[in-house]
Amino acid sequence: MELIRVNTSPTACRSKTSFSLILLAAGLLAQSASRSVWDGVYTTEQAGRGSAQYASQCASCHGTALTGGESAPPLAGADFFSNWNGLTVGDLFDRIRVSMPADRPGKLTREQDADILAYMLSMNQFPAGKTELERQTETLKQIRIEPDPGKK
């Protein structure tokens, strides 16, 4: 029987662990850098559900056309985009989830929040795709809000 030796010195273990962490980080960066709101991150059906939720939960403050109100910012158009450009869909999802609706923050389910967010994306002319918008903040933080790459 042949004995196999494995290097278990602290230096060898640290090197392997460091290399693994670097590979993991590089993979995560590559994954997060590849998605944006222009990649079709919600479905038309989801935006439809969100439209109904928006009408009952959001329109009284943010307006039926998402143009904002006296105390509520616009959720579509240039002002909306200038406020959220460079952030992530996860940042926006969290804002909705913890602070909306203003009269009862946090009362909506994650599904309702995601549907409303899908509707907002559709009203901002971001394209629909084949997969519904996720409901987990960590996943949504991988989707950047950015200008149309075709107009650069």
PDB file of C-alpha atoms in Angstrom:
ATOM      1  CA  MET A   1       0.000   0.000   0.000  1.00  0.00           C
ATOM      2  CA  GLU A   2       1.362   3.399  -1.006  1.00  0.00           C
ATOM      3  CA  LEU A   3       1.044   6.316   1.390  1.00  0.00           C
ATOM      4  CA  ILE A   4       0.002   9.687  -0.092  1.00  0.00           C
ATOM      5  CA  ARG A   5       1.336  12.763   1.623  1.00  0.00           C
ATOM      6  CA  VAL A   6      -0.759  15.917   1.756  1.00  0.00           C
ATOM      7  CA  ASN A   7       0.788  19.250   2.632  1.00  0.00           C
ATOM      8  CA  THR A   8      -1.277  20.504   5.566  1.00  0.00           C
ATOM      9  CA  SER A   9       1.055  23.256   6.721  1.00  0.00           C
ATOM     10  CA  PRO A  10      -0.667  26.516   7.676  1.00  0.00           C
ATOM     11  CA  THR A  11       1.019  28.307   4.767  1.00  0.00           C
ATOM     12  CA  ALA A  12      -0.225  25.767   2.200  1.00  0.00           C
ATOM     13  CA  CYS A  13      -3.767  25.897   3.605  1.00  0.00           C
ATOM     14  CA  ARG A  14      -3.818  29.707   3.618  1.00  0.00           C
ATOM     15  CA  SER A  15      -2.579  29.800   0.033  1.00  0.00           C
ATOM     16  CA  LYS A  16      -5.287  27.396  -1.147  1.00  0.00           C
ATOM     17  CA  THR A  17      -7.959  29.268   0.802  1.00  0.00           C
ATOM     18  CA  SER A  18      -6.792  32.649  -0.530  1.00  0.00           C
ATOM     19  CA  PHE A  19      -6.751  31.345  -4.096  1.00  0.00           C
ATOM     20  CA  SER A  20     -10.270  29.912  -3.681  1.00  0.00           C
ATOM     21  CA  LEU A  21     -11.560  33.199  -2.284  1.00  0.00           C
ATOM     22  CA  ILE A  22     -10.015  35.145  -5.164  1.00  0.00           C
ATOM     23  CA  LEU A  23     -11.666  32.836  -7.693  1.00  0.00           C
ATOM     24  CA  LEU A  24     -15.001  33.131  -5.907  1.00  0.00           C
ATOM     25  CA  ALA A  25     -14.785  36.932  -5.791  1.00  0.00           C
ATOM     26  CA  ALA A  26     -13.822  37.126  -9.466  1.00  0.00           C
ATOM     27  CA  GLY A  27     -16.776  34.927 -10.373  1.00  0.00           C
ATOM     28  CA  LEU A  28     -19.178  37.049  -8.356  1.00  0.00           C
ATOM     29  CA  LEU A  29     -17.842  40.254  -9.885  1.00  0.00           C
ATOM     30  CA  ALA A  30     -18.167  38.857 -13.377  1.00  0.00           C
ATOM     31  CA  GLN A  31     -21.717  37.735 -12.649  1.00  0.00           C
ATOM     32  CA  SER A  32     -22.786  41.028 -11.074  1.00  0.00           C
ATOM     33  CA  ALA A  33     -21.145  43.106 -13.768  1.00  0.00           C
ATOM     34  CA  SER A  34     -23.090  41.340 -16.502  1.00  0.00           C
ATOM     35  CA  ARG A  35     -26.691  42.252 -15.601  1.00  0.00           C
ATOM     36  CA  SER A  36     -28.590  45.478 -15.916  1.00  0.00           C
ATOM     37  CA  VAL A  37     -32.177  46.644 -16.208  1.00  0.00           C
ATOM     38  CA  TRP A  38     -31.711  46.415 -19.993  1.00  0.00           C
ATOM     39  CA  ASP A  39     -31.420  42.605 -19.825  1.00  0.00           C
ATOM     40  CA  GLY A  40     -35.148  41.886 -19.444  1.00  0.00           C
ATOM     41  CA  VAL A  41     -35.259  41.212 -15.707  1.00  0.00           C
ATOM     42  CA  TYR A  42     -39.065  41.011 -15.279  1.00  0.00           C
ATOM     43  CA  THR A  43     -41.995  39.623 -17.280  1.00  0.00           C
ATOM     44  CA  THR A  44     -44.922  41.411 -18.900  1.00  0.00           C
ATOM     45  CA  GLU A  45     -47.291  39.346 -16.744  1.00  0.00           C
ATOM     46  CA  GLN A  46     -45.486  40.435 -13.581  1.00  0.00           C
ATOM     47  CA  ALA A  47     -45.672  44.090 -14.624  1.00  0.00           C
ATOM     48  CA  GLY A  48     -49.407  43.601 -15.237  1.00  0.00           C
ATOM     49  CA  ARG A  49     -49.899  42.357 -11.677  1.00  0.00           C
ATOM     50  CA  GLY A  50     -47.756  45.253 -10.496  1.00  0.00           C
ATOM     51  CA  SER A  51     -49.952  47.741 -12.350  1.00  0.00           C
ATOM     52  CA  ALA A  52     -52.985  46.675 -10.338  1.00  0.00           C
ATOM     53  CA  GLN A  53     -50.994  46.751  -7.066  1.00  0.00           C
ATOM     54  CA  TYR A  54     -49.555  50.163  -7.947  1.00  0.00           C
ATOM     55  CA  ALA A  55     -53.034  51.570  -8.616  1.00  0.00           C
ATOM     56  CA  SER A  56     -54.297  50.476  -5.194  1.00  0.00           C
ATOM     57  CA  GLN A  57     -51.159  51.013  -3.090  1.00  0.00           C
ATOM     58  CA  CYS A  58     -49.025  53.759  -4.688  1.00  0.00           C
ATOM     59  CA  ALA A  59     -50.929  55.969  -7.145  1.00  0.00           C
ATOM     60  CA  SER A  60     -52.571  58.144  -4.500  1.00  0.00           C
ATOM     61  CA  CYS A  61     -49.148  59.582  -3.594  1.00  0.00           C
ATOM     62  CA  HIS A  62     -46.961  58.955  -6.660  1.00  0.00           C
ATOM     63  CA  GLY A  63     -49.644  59.683  -9.269  1.00  0.00           C
ATOM     64  CA  THR A  64     -51.339  57.421 -11.792  1.00  0.00           C
ATOM     65  CA  ALA A  65     -48.614  58.169 -14.360  1.00  0.00           C
ATOM     66  CA  LEU A  66     -45.795  57.696 -11.777  1.00  0.00           C
ATOM     67  CA  THR A  67     -44.978  61.427 -12.044  1.00  0.00           C
ATOM     68  CA  GLY A  68     -44.886  62.064  -8.304  1.00  0.00           C
ATOM     69  CA  GLY A  69     -46.988  64.213  -6.029  1.00  0.00           C
ATOM     70  CA  GLU A  70     -46.646  66.919  -3.425  1.00  0.00           C
ATOM     71  CA  SER A  71     -44.656  64.763  -1.030  1.00  0.00           C
ATOM     72  CA  ALA A  72     -43.783  61.769  -3.205  1.00  0.00           C
ATOM     73  CA  PRO A  73     -41.018  61.605  -5.827  1.00  0.00           C
ATOM     74  CA  PRO A  74     -41.612  60.517  -9.420  1.00  0.00           C
ATOM     75  CA  LEU A  75     -41.157  56.822 -10.147  1.00  0.00           C
ATOM     76  CA  ALA A  76     -40.677  57.244 -13.896  1.00  0.00           C
ATOM     77  CA  GLY A  77     -38.864  59.601 -16.202  1.00  0.00           C
ATOM     78  CA  ALA A  78     -35.700  61.656 -16.023  1.00  0.00           C
ATOM     79  CA  ASP A  79     -36.026  62.656 -12.358  1.00  0.00           C
ATOM     80  CA  PHE A  80     -36.503  59.036 -11.304  1.00  0.00           C
ATOM     81  CA  PHE A  81     -33.558  57.934 -13.411  1.00  0.00           C
ATOM     82  CA  SER A  82     -31.240  60.638 -12.072  1.00  0.00           C
ATOM     83  CA  ASN A  83     -32.081  59.528  -8.514  1.00  0.00           C
ATOM     84  CA  TRP A  84     -31.420  55.814  -9.165  1.00  0.00           C
ATOM     85  CA  ASN A  85     -28.769  55.785 -11.925  1.00  0.00           C
ATOM     86  CA  GLY A  86     -25.743  53.801 -10.765  1.00  0.00           C
ATOM     87  CA  LEU A  87     -27.608  52.005  -7.991  1.00  0.00           C
ATOM     88  CA  THR A  88     -29.129  48.544  -8.159  1.00  0.00           C
ATOM     89  CA  VAL A  89     -32.613  47.122  -8.462  1.00  0.00           C
ATOM     90  CA  GLY A  90     -31.941  45.615  -5.016  1.00  0.00           C
ATOM     91  CA  ASP A  91     -31.436  49.102  -3.566  1.00  0.00           C
ATOM     92  CA  LEU A  92     -34.766  50.200  -5.029  1.00  0.00           C
ATOM     93  CA  PHE A  93     -36.508  47.002  -3.899  1.00  0.00           C
ATOM     94  CA  ASP A  94     -35.274  47.535  -0.334  1.00  0.00           C
ATOM     95  CA  ARG A  95     -36.468  51.142  -0.337  1.00  0.00           C
ATOM     96  CA  ILE A  96     -39.927  50.024  -1.419  1.00  0.00           C
ATOM     97  CA  ARG A  97     -39.955  47.071   0.963  1.00  0.00           C
ATOM     98  CA  VAL A  98     -39.089  48.973   4.150  1.00  0.00           C
ATOM     99  CA  SER A  99     -40.673  52.374   3.552  1.00  0.00           C
ATOM    100  CA  MET A 100     -43.753  51.877   1.374  1.00  0.00           C
ATOM    101  CA  PRO A 101     -46.597  52.452   1.393  1.00  0.00           C
ATOM    102  CA  ALA A 102     -45.988  55.599   3.408  1.00  0.00           C
ATOM    103  CA  ASP A 103     -49.054  55.116   5.603  1.00  0.00           C
ATOM    104  CA  ARG A 104     -48.155  51.484   6.452  1.00  0.00           C
ATOM    105  CA  PRO A 105     -44.497  50.759   5.638  1.00  0.00           C
ATOM    106  CA  GLY A 106     -43.669  47.112   5.104  1.00  0.00           C
ATOM    107  CA  LYS A 107     -47.277  45.906   4.814  1.00  0.00           C
ATOM    108  CA  LEU A 108     -46.816  44.517   1.293  1.00  0.00           C
ATOM    109  CA  THR A 109     -45.394  41.072   0.625  1.00  0.00           C
ATOM    110  CA  ARG A 110     -42.100  40.600  -1.214  1.00  0.00           C
ATOM    111  CA  GLU A 111     -44.114  39.328  -4.181  1.00  0.00           C
ATOM    112  CA  GLN A 112     -46.235  42.501  -4.249  1.00  0.00           C
ATOM    113  CA  ASP A 113     -43.100  44.664  -3.942  1.00  0.00           C
ATOM    114  CA  ALA A 114     -41.444  42.792  -6.835  1.00  0.00           C
ATOM    115  CA  ASP A 115     -44.578  43.089  -8.981  1.00  0.00           C
ATOM    116  CA  ILE A 116     -44.817  46.841  -8.338  1.00  0.00           C
ATOM    117  CA  LEU A 117     -41.121  47.201  -9.118  1.00  0.00           C
ATOM    118  CA  ALA A 118     -41.630  45.271 -12.381  1.00  0.00           C
ATOM    119  CA  TYR A 119     -44.407  47.720 -13.277  1.00  0.00           C
ATOM    120  CA  MET A 120     -42.093  50.657 -12.500  1.00  0.00           C
ATOM    121  CA  LEU A 121     -39.390  49.163 -14.726  1.00  0.00           C
ATOM    122  CA  SER A 122     -41.906  48.714 -17.538  1.00  0.00           C
ATOM    123  CA  MET A 123     -43.091  52.324 -17.197  1.00  0.00           C
ATOM    124  CA  ASN A 124     -39.455  53.444 -17.477  1.00  0.00           C
ATOM    125  CA  GLN A 125     -39.213  51.615 -20.818  1.00  0.00           C
ATOM    126  CA  PHE A 126     -36.852  48.892 -19.586  1.00  0.00           C
ATOM    127  CA  PRO A 127     -37.547  45.741 -21.619  1.00  0.00           C
ATOM    128  CA  ALA A 128     -39.439  42.742 -20.283  1.00  0.00           C
ATOM    129  CA  GLY A 129     -37.853  39.303 -20.380  1.00  0.00           C
ATOM    130  CA  LYS A 130     -38.775  35.673 -19.844  1.00  0.00           C
ATOM    131  CA  THR A 131     -38.082  35.427 -16.097  1.00  0.00           C
ATOM    132  CA  GLU A 132     -39.906  37.175 -13.292  1.00  0.00           C
ATOM    133  CA  LEU A 133     -38.077  39.691 -11.152  1.00  0.00           C
ATOM    134  CA  GLU A 134     -36.677  37.923  -8.104  1.00  0.00           C
ATOM    135  CA  ARG A 135     -37.881  38.678  -4.590  1.00  0.00           C
ATOM    136  CA  GLN A 136     -34.520  38.400  -2.826  1.00  0.00           C
ATOM    137  CA  THR A 137     -32.514  41.570  -2.269  1.00  0.00           C
ATOM    138  CA  GLU A 138     -29.148  39.812  -2.671  1.00  0.00           C
ATOM    139  CA  THR A 139     -30.076  38.671  -6.181  1.00  0.00           C
ATOM    140  CA  LEU A 140     -31.579  42.031  -7.125  1.00  0.00           C
ATOM    141  CA  LYS A 141     -28.412  43.834  -6.016  1.00  0.00           C
ATOM    142  CA  GLN A 142     -26.697  42.198  -9.005  1.00  0.00           C
ATOM    143  CA  ILE A 143     -28.880  44.168 -11.448  1.00  0.00           C
ATOM    144  CA  ARG A 144     -27.621  47.678 -12.160  1.00  0.00           C
ATOM    145  CA  ILE A 145     -29.813  50.651 -13.032  1.00  0.00           C
ATOM    146  CA  GLU A 146     -27.915  52.332 -15.860  1.00  0.00           C
ATOM    147  CA  PRO A 147     -28.384  54.257 -19.109  1.00  0.00           C
ATOM    148  CA  ASP A 148     -29.348  52.440 -22.285  1.00  0.00           C
ATOM    149  CA  PRO A 149     -26.095  50.842 -23.543  1.00  0.00           C
ATOM    150  CA  GLY A 150     -27.316  51.297 -27.120  1.00  0.00           C
ATOM    151  CA  LYS A 151     -27.343  55.089 -26.718  1.00  0.00           C
ATOM    152  CA  LYS A 152     -23.732  55.557 -25.563  1.00  0.00           C
TER     153      LYS A 152
END
